[in-house]
Amino acid sequence: MRRSIVISVVMVLCVLGLLLFGFGAETEVPAAPPGPVVLLVEDDTGAFLLQVKQGAQQAAAQAGCTLTQEPLSGETLAETAQRWSQRKATAALLLTEDAVLRAEAEAALDAVGVPVVVLRDEETRTVYAAMDERQAGMLLADFAKAYGRVYLVGDAPQRLEGALSALRQEQAVTEGNALPAPGEDACVVALTGKETRRLAAMREAGELTARLVGMDPGEERVQLIAEGAVDALAVETPYALGYMAMQMALSGETEACLLPYKLVVPSEMYDAKNVKLMFPLLH
């Protein structure tokens, strides 16, 4: 009798154990890889696009998804959006300087449920990855404030705001198109790439003798620094921009992300940390 009771108790305990802990370890189903991401580009923007794409590809590879680049054209927007919707795209990365085309592309992709991350733009929507223009102004002004007077030249409101915030209250500052007199203890801050090129040409011609720092002028950056036409440049970081944009696309991020500029001076142009920025085609 006692033996029967013991056996019954053991059986009850076994049943309870199965109910509490299951009939075995549950097999984990591996998560499906994310859907593809498309990079829609209006124009081939040379080295900048190359680095953006490299950064995005690196983030995509880490997540196990694919990145495809396609041209962005207003004539085929609806077709392109529909095709990527059917392919269950995780998101689209959008790179264009044309505000009208950008808005049309966003609308077409939104209509078919494909999320969009805009690169290099801070005006048209919430979800974007762009360079921090205010921080660029701060970088340049921080270099310039060692001189008697700082001249802020160029139409770039956010960079101007950043530059002014970085200067001391007692710092002598001139805004507008005025330039320092020959021999004046001054530094000129060019707030746009266009102004950087113009003022660098003046300096090379001997028409400007003051120090000069400026914004990334694009393909001419190496020549201007190597020839001493500028004393420092605030250089874009497109690899980081592409990497972060892809991460935002994969995570479904709904906030903006600003990437910092890098200040490059002639003595550091060939440092390992700057070579990729200055010579992107070597990588």
Coordinates of C-alpha atoms in Angstrom, one line a residue:
M1 CA 0.0 0.0 0.0
R2 CA 2.8 2.4 1.0
R3 CA 4.6 1.6 -2.2
S4 CA 1.5 2.5 -4.3
I5 CA 1.2 5.8 -2.5
V6 CA 4.9 6.6 -3.2
I7 CA 4.5 5.7 -6.9
S8 CA 1.4 7.9 -7.1
V9 CA 3.2 10.8 -5.4
V10 CA 6.1 10.5 -7.9
M11 CA 3.8 10.4 -10.9
V12 CA 2.0 13.5 -9.6
L13 CA 5.3 15.4 -9.2
C14 CA 6.3 14.4 -12.7
V15 CA 3.1 15.7 -14.2
L16 CA 3.4 18.9 -12.2
G17 CA 7.0 19.3 -13.5
L18 CA 5.8 18.9 -17.1
L19 CA 3.1 21.4 -16.6
L20 CA 5.4 23.9 -15.0
F21 CA 8.5 23.5 -17.1
G22 CA 7.1 22.2 -20.4
F23 CA 7.9 19.0 -22.3
G24 CA 11.4 20.1 -23.3
A25 CA 13.4 23.1 -24.2
E26 CA 11.6 25.2 -26.8
T27 CA 13.5 25.5 -30.0
E28 CA 14.3 29.1 -30.8
V29 CA 13.3 30.2 -34.3
P30 CA 16.0 32.4 -35.7
A31 CA 14.9 35.9 -36.5
A32 CA 14.3 36.6 -40.2
P33 CA 16.9 38.9 -41.7
P34 CA 15.6 42.4 -42.4
G35 CA 14.3 43.3 -45.8
P36 CA 16.5 45.1 -48.3
V37 CA 17.2 48.8 -48.2
V38 CA 17.4 50.9 -51.3
L39 CA 19.7 54.0 -51.7
L40 CA 18.0 56.4 -54.1
V41 CA 20.4 59.0 -55.5
E42 CA 19.6 61.7 -58.0
D43 CA 23.2 62.3 -59.1
D44 CA 26.4 60.5 -58.7
T45 CA 28.1 62.8 -56.2
G46 CA 31.6 61.3 -56.6
A47 CA 33.7 60.7 -53.5
F48 CA 31.0 61.8 -51.1
L49 CA 28.5 59.2 -52.4
L50 CA 31.2 56.6 -52.4
Q51 CA 31.9 57.1 -48.7
V52 CA 28.2 57.3 -47.8
K53 CA 27.6 54.0 -49.6
Q54 CA 30.6 52.4 -47.9
G55 CA 29.3 53.4 -44.5
A56 CA 25.8 52.2 -45.3
Q57 CA 27.1 48.9 -46.7
Q58 CA 29.0 48.3 -43.5
A59 CA 26.0 48.7 -41.3
A60 CA 23.9 46.6 -43.7
A61 CA 26.4 43.8 -43.6
Q62 CA 26.4 43.8 -39.8
A63 CA 22.6 43.4 -39.8
G64 CA 22.6 40.8 -42.5
C65 CA 20.6 42.8 -45.0
T66 CA 21.3 44.0 -48.6
L67 CA 21.7 47.6 -49.9
T68 CA 20.9 48.4 -53.5
Q69 CA 21.6 51.8 -55.2
E70 CA 19.2 53.1 -57.8
P71 CA 18.9 56.4 -59.6
L72 CA 16.3 58.8 -58.4
S73 CA 14.1 60.2 -61.2
G74 CA 10.8 62.0 -61.0
E75 CA 9.5 60.1 -64.1
T76 CA 9.8 56.7 -62.5
L77 CA 9.0 57.5 -58.8
A78 CA 5.7 55.7 -58.6
E79 CA 7.1 52.6 -60.3
T80 CA 10.2 52.6 -58.1
A81 CA 8.2 53.0 -54.9
Q82 CA 5.8 50.2 -55.8
R83 CA 8.6 47.9 -56.8
W84 CA 10.4 48.3 -53.4
S85 CA 7.1 48.0 -51.6
Q86 CA 6.5 44.6 -53.3
R87 CA 10.1 43.6 -52.3
K88 CA 9.2 44.4 -48.7
A89 CA 11.9 47.0 -48.4
T90 CA 12.8 47.9 -44.8
A91 CA 13.4 51.5 -45.8
A92 CA 14.7 53.8 -48.5
L93 CA 17.7 56.2 -48.1
L94 CA 17.2 59.4 -50.1
L95 CA 20.0 61.5 -51.3
T96 CA 19.2 64.5 -53.5
E97 CA 19.8 68.3 -53.4
D98 CA 16.5 68.9 -55.3
A99 CA 13.9 69.9 -52.7
V100 CA 11.0 69.3 -55.0
L101 CA 12.2 65.9 -56.2
R102 CA 12.9 64.9 -52.6
A103 CA 9.4 65.9 -51.5
E104 CA 7.8 63.9 -54.4
A105 CA 10.0 60.9 -53.6
E106 CA 9.0 61.0 -49.9
A107 CA 5.3 61.2 -50.8
A108 CA 5.6 58.3 -53.3
L109 CA 7.4 56.0 -50.8
D110 CA 5.1 57.0 -47.9
A111 CA 2.1 56.1 -50.0
V112 CA 3.2 52.5 -50.3
G113 CA 4.4 52.2 -46.8
V114 CA 8.2 52.3 -47.3
P115 CA 9.9 54.4 -44.5
V116 CA 12.3 57.0 -45.6
V117 CA 15.5 58.3 -44.1
V118 CA 16.7 61.5 -45.8
L119 CA 20.4 62.2 -46.0
R120 CA 21.9 65.7 -45.8
D121 CA 18.7 67.5 -45.3
E122 CA 17.2 69.1 -42.2
E123 CA 14.2 70.9 -43.7
T124 CA 11.6 68.6 -45.1
R125 CA 10.9 65.9 -42.6
T126 CA 11.6 64.5 -39.1
V127 CA 13.6 61.4 -40.0
Y128 CA 16.9 62.5 -41.4
A129 CA 20.7 62.0 -41.0
A130 CA 22.7 65.2 -41.8
M131 CA 25.8 67.0 -40.9
D132 CA 25.6 69.3 -37.9
E133 CA 26.0 72.7 -39.4
R134 CA 25.9 74.6 -36.1
Q135 CA 28.8 72.4 -34.9
A136 CA 30.8 73.2 -38.0
G137 CA 30.5 77.0 -37.3
M138 CA 31.7 76.3 -33.7
L139 CA 34.7 74.3 -35.0
L140 CA 35.8 77.1 -37.3
A141 CA 35.3 79.9 -34.7
D142 CA 37.2 77.9 -32.1
F143 CA 40.2 78.0 -34.4
A144 CA 39.7 81.6 -35.3
K145 CA 39.3 83.1 -31.8
A146 CA 43.0 83.0 -31.2
Y147 CA 43.3 86.1 -33.4
G148 CA 42.5 89.7 -32.8
R149 CA 39.5 90.0 -35.0
V150 CA 37.3 87.3 -36.5
Y151 CA 35.6 87.9 -39.9
L152 CA 32.5 85.8 -40.6
V153 CA 31.9 85.6 -44.3
G154 CA 29.1 83.7 -46.1
D155 CA 25.4 83.1 -46.0
A156 CA 24.9 80.1 -43.7
P157 CA 22.6 80.9 -40.8
Q158 CA 23.2 77.8 -38.7
R159 CA 26.9 77.9 -39.1
L160 CA 26.9 81.6 -38.3
E161 CA 24.9 80.9 -35.1
G162 CA 27.3 78.2 -34.1
A163 CA 30.3 80.4 -34.8
L164 CA 29.0 83.3 -32.7
S165 CA 28.2 80.9 -29.8
A166 CA 31.8 79.7 -29.7
L167 CA 33.4 83.2 -29.6
R168 CA 34.1 85.1 -26.4
Q169 CA 31.9 88.1 -25.6
E170 CA 34.9 90.4 -25.8
Q171 CA 36.0 89.0 -29.1
A172 CA 36.1 91.5 -32.0
V173 CA 33.8 90.2 -34.7
T174 CA 32.8 91.4 -38.1
E175 CA 30.0 89.9 -40.1
G176 CA 29.2 90.3 -43.8
N177 CA 31.5 90.7 -46.7
A178 CA 34.2 92.9 -45.2
L179 CA 37.7 91.5 -45.1
P180 CA 40.7 92.4 -43.0
A181 CA 43.3 95.0 -44.0
P182 CA 46.8 93.8 -45.0
G183 CA 48.8 92.9 -41.9
E184 CA 45.8 92.9 -39.5
D185 CA 45.8 90.3 -36.7
A186 CA 42.7 88.6 -37.9
C187 CA 41.2 85.3 -39.1
V188 CA 38.6 85.0 -41.8
V189 CA 35.9 82.3 -41.4
A190 CA 34.4 81.2 -44.7
L191 CA 31.0 79.8 -43.8
T192 CA 30.3 78.1 -47.2
G193 CA 32.3 76.0 -49.5
K194 CA 31.8 78.6 -52.2
E195 CA 33.3 81.3 -50.0
T196 CA 36.1 79.1 -49.1
R197 CA 37.1 78.7 -52.7
R198 CA 36.8 82.4 -53.5
L199 CA 38.8 83.5 -50.5
A200 CA 41.4 80.9 -51.0
A201 CA 41.9 82.2 -54.5
M202 CA 42.3 85.7 -53.1
R203 CA 44.9 84.4 -50.6
E204 CA 46.9 82.7 -53.3
A205 CA 46.9 85.9 -55.4
G206 CA 48.2 87.9 -52.4
E207 CA 44.9 89.8 -52.0
L208 CA 44.2 88.3 -48.6
T209 CA 47.0 88.0 -46.0
A210 CA 45.0 87.0 -42.9
R211 CA 44.5 83.5 -41.7
L212 CA 41.7 81.6 -43.4
V213 CA 39.5 78.7 -42.3
G214 CA 36.5 77.5 -44.1
M215 CA 34.0 74.8 -45.0
D216 CA 34.7 71.7 -47.0
P217 CA 34.9 72.8 -50.6
G218 CA 34.5 69.3 -52.0
E219 CA 37.1 67.8 -54.4
E220 CA 39.4 70.8 -54.0
R221 CA 40.0 70.2 -50.3
V222 CA 43.3 68.5 -50.6
Q223 CA 44.8 71.0 -53.0
L224 CA 43.7 74.0 -50.9
I225 CA 45.3 72.6 -47.7
A226 CA 48.4 71.2 -49.4
E227 CA 49.1 74.6 -51.1
G228 CA 48.6 76.5 -47.9
A229 CA 45.6 78.4 -49.3
V230 CA 43.6 77.6 -46.2
D231 CA 44.7 77.1 -42.6
A232 CA 42.0 74.6 -41.7
L233 CA 38.8 73.1 -43.1
A234 CA 35.7 71.7 -41.5
V235 CA 35.3 68.5 -43.4
E236 CA 32.2 66.3 -43.8
T237 CA 32.2 62.7 -42.5
P238 CA 30.1 60.9 -45.2
Y239 CA 31.1 57.4 -44.1
A240 CA 29.6 58.0 -40.7
L241 CA 26.6 59.6 -42.3
G242 CA 25.9 56.6 -44.4
Y243 CA 26.5 54.2 -41.5
M244 CA 24.2 56.1 -39.2
A245 CA 21.5 56.5 -41.9
M246 CA 21.4 52.7 -42.4
Q247 CA 21.2 52.0 -38.7
M248 CA 18.3 54.4 -38.5
A249 CA 16.6 52.7 -41.4
L250 CA 17.0 49.2 -39.8
S251 CA 15.9 50.3 -36.3
G252 CA 12.9 52.2 -37.5
E253 CA 14.3 55.4 -35.8
T254 CA 11.9 58.3 -35.9
E255 CA 14.2 61.0 -34.7
A256 CA 16.8 63.1 -36.4
C257 CA 20.5 62.4 -36.2
L258 CA 23.3 65.0 -36.7
L259 CA 26.8 64.0 -37.5
P260 CA 29.9 66.1 -36.5
Y261 CA 32.3 67.7 -38.9
K262 CA 36.0 67.1 -38.5
L263 CA 38.5 70.0 -38.4
V264 CA 41.6 69.2 -40.6
V265 CA 44.7 71.3 -40.5
P266 CA 47.7 70.9 -42.9
S267 CA 50.0 69.2 -40.4
E268 CA 47.4 66.5 -39.8
M269 CA 46.1 65.9 -43.3
Y270 CA 48.1 62.7 -43.7
D271 CA 47.3 61.3 -40.2
A272 CA 45.6 57.9 -40.3
K273 CA 42.4 59.4 -38.7
N274 CA 42.1 61.9 -41.6
V275 CA 43.3 60.0 -44.7
K276 CA 40.0 58.4 -45.3
L277 CA 38.3 61.8 -45.2
M278 CA 40.8 63.6 -47.4
F279 CA 41.6 60.7 -49.9
P280 CA 38.4 58.6 -50.1
L281 CA 39.3 57.1 -53.5
L282 CA 42.3 55.3 -51.9
H283 CA 40.0 53.1 -49.9

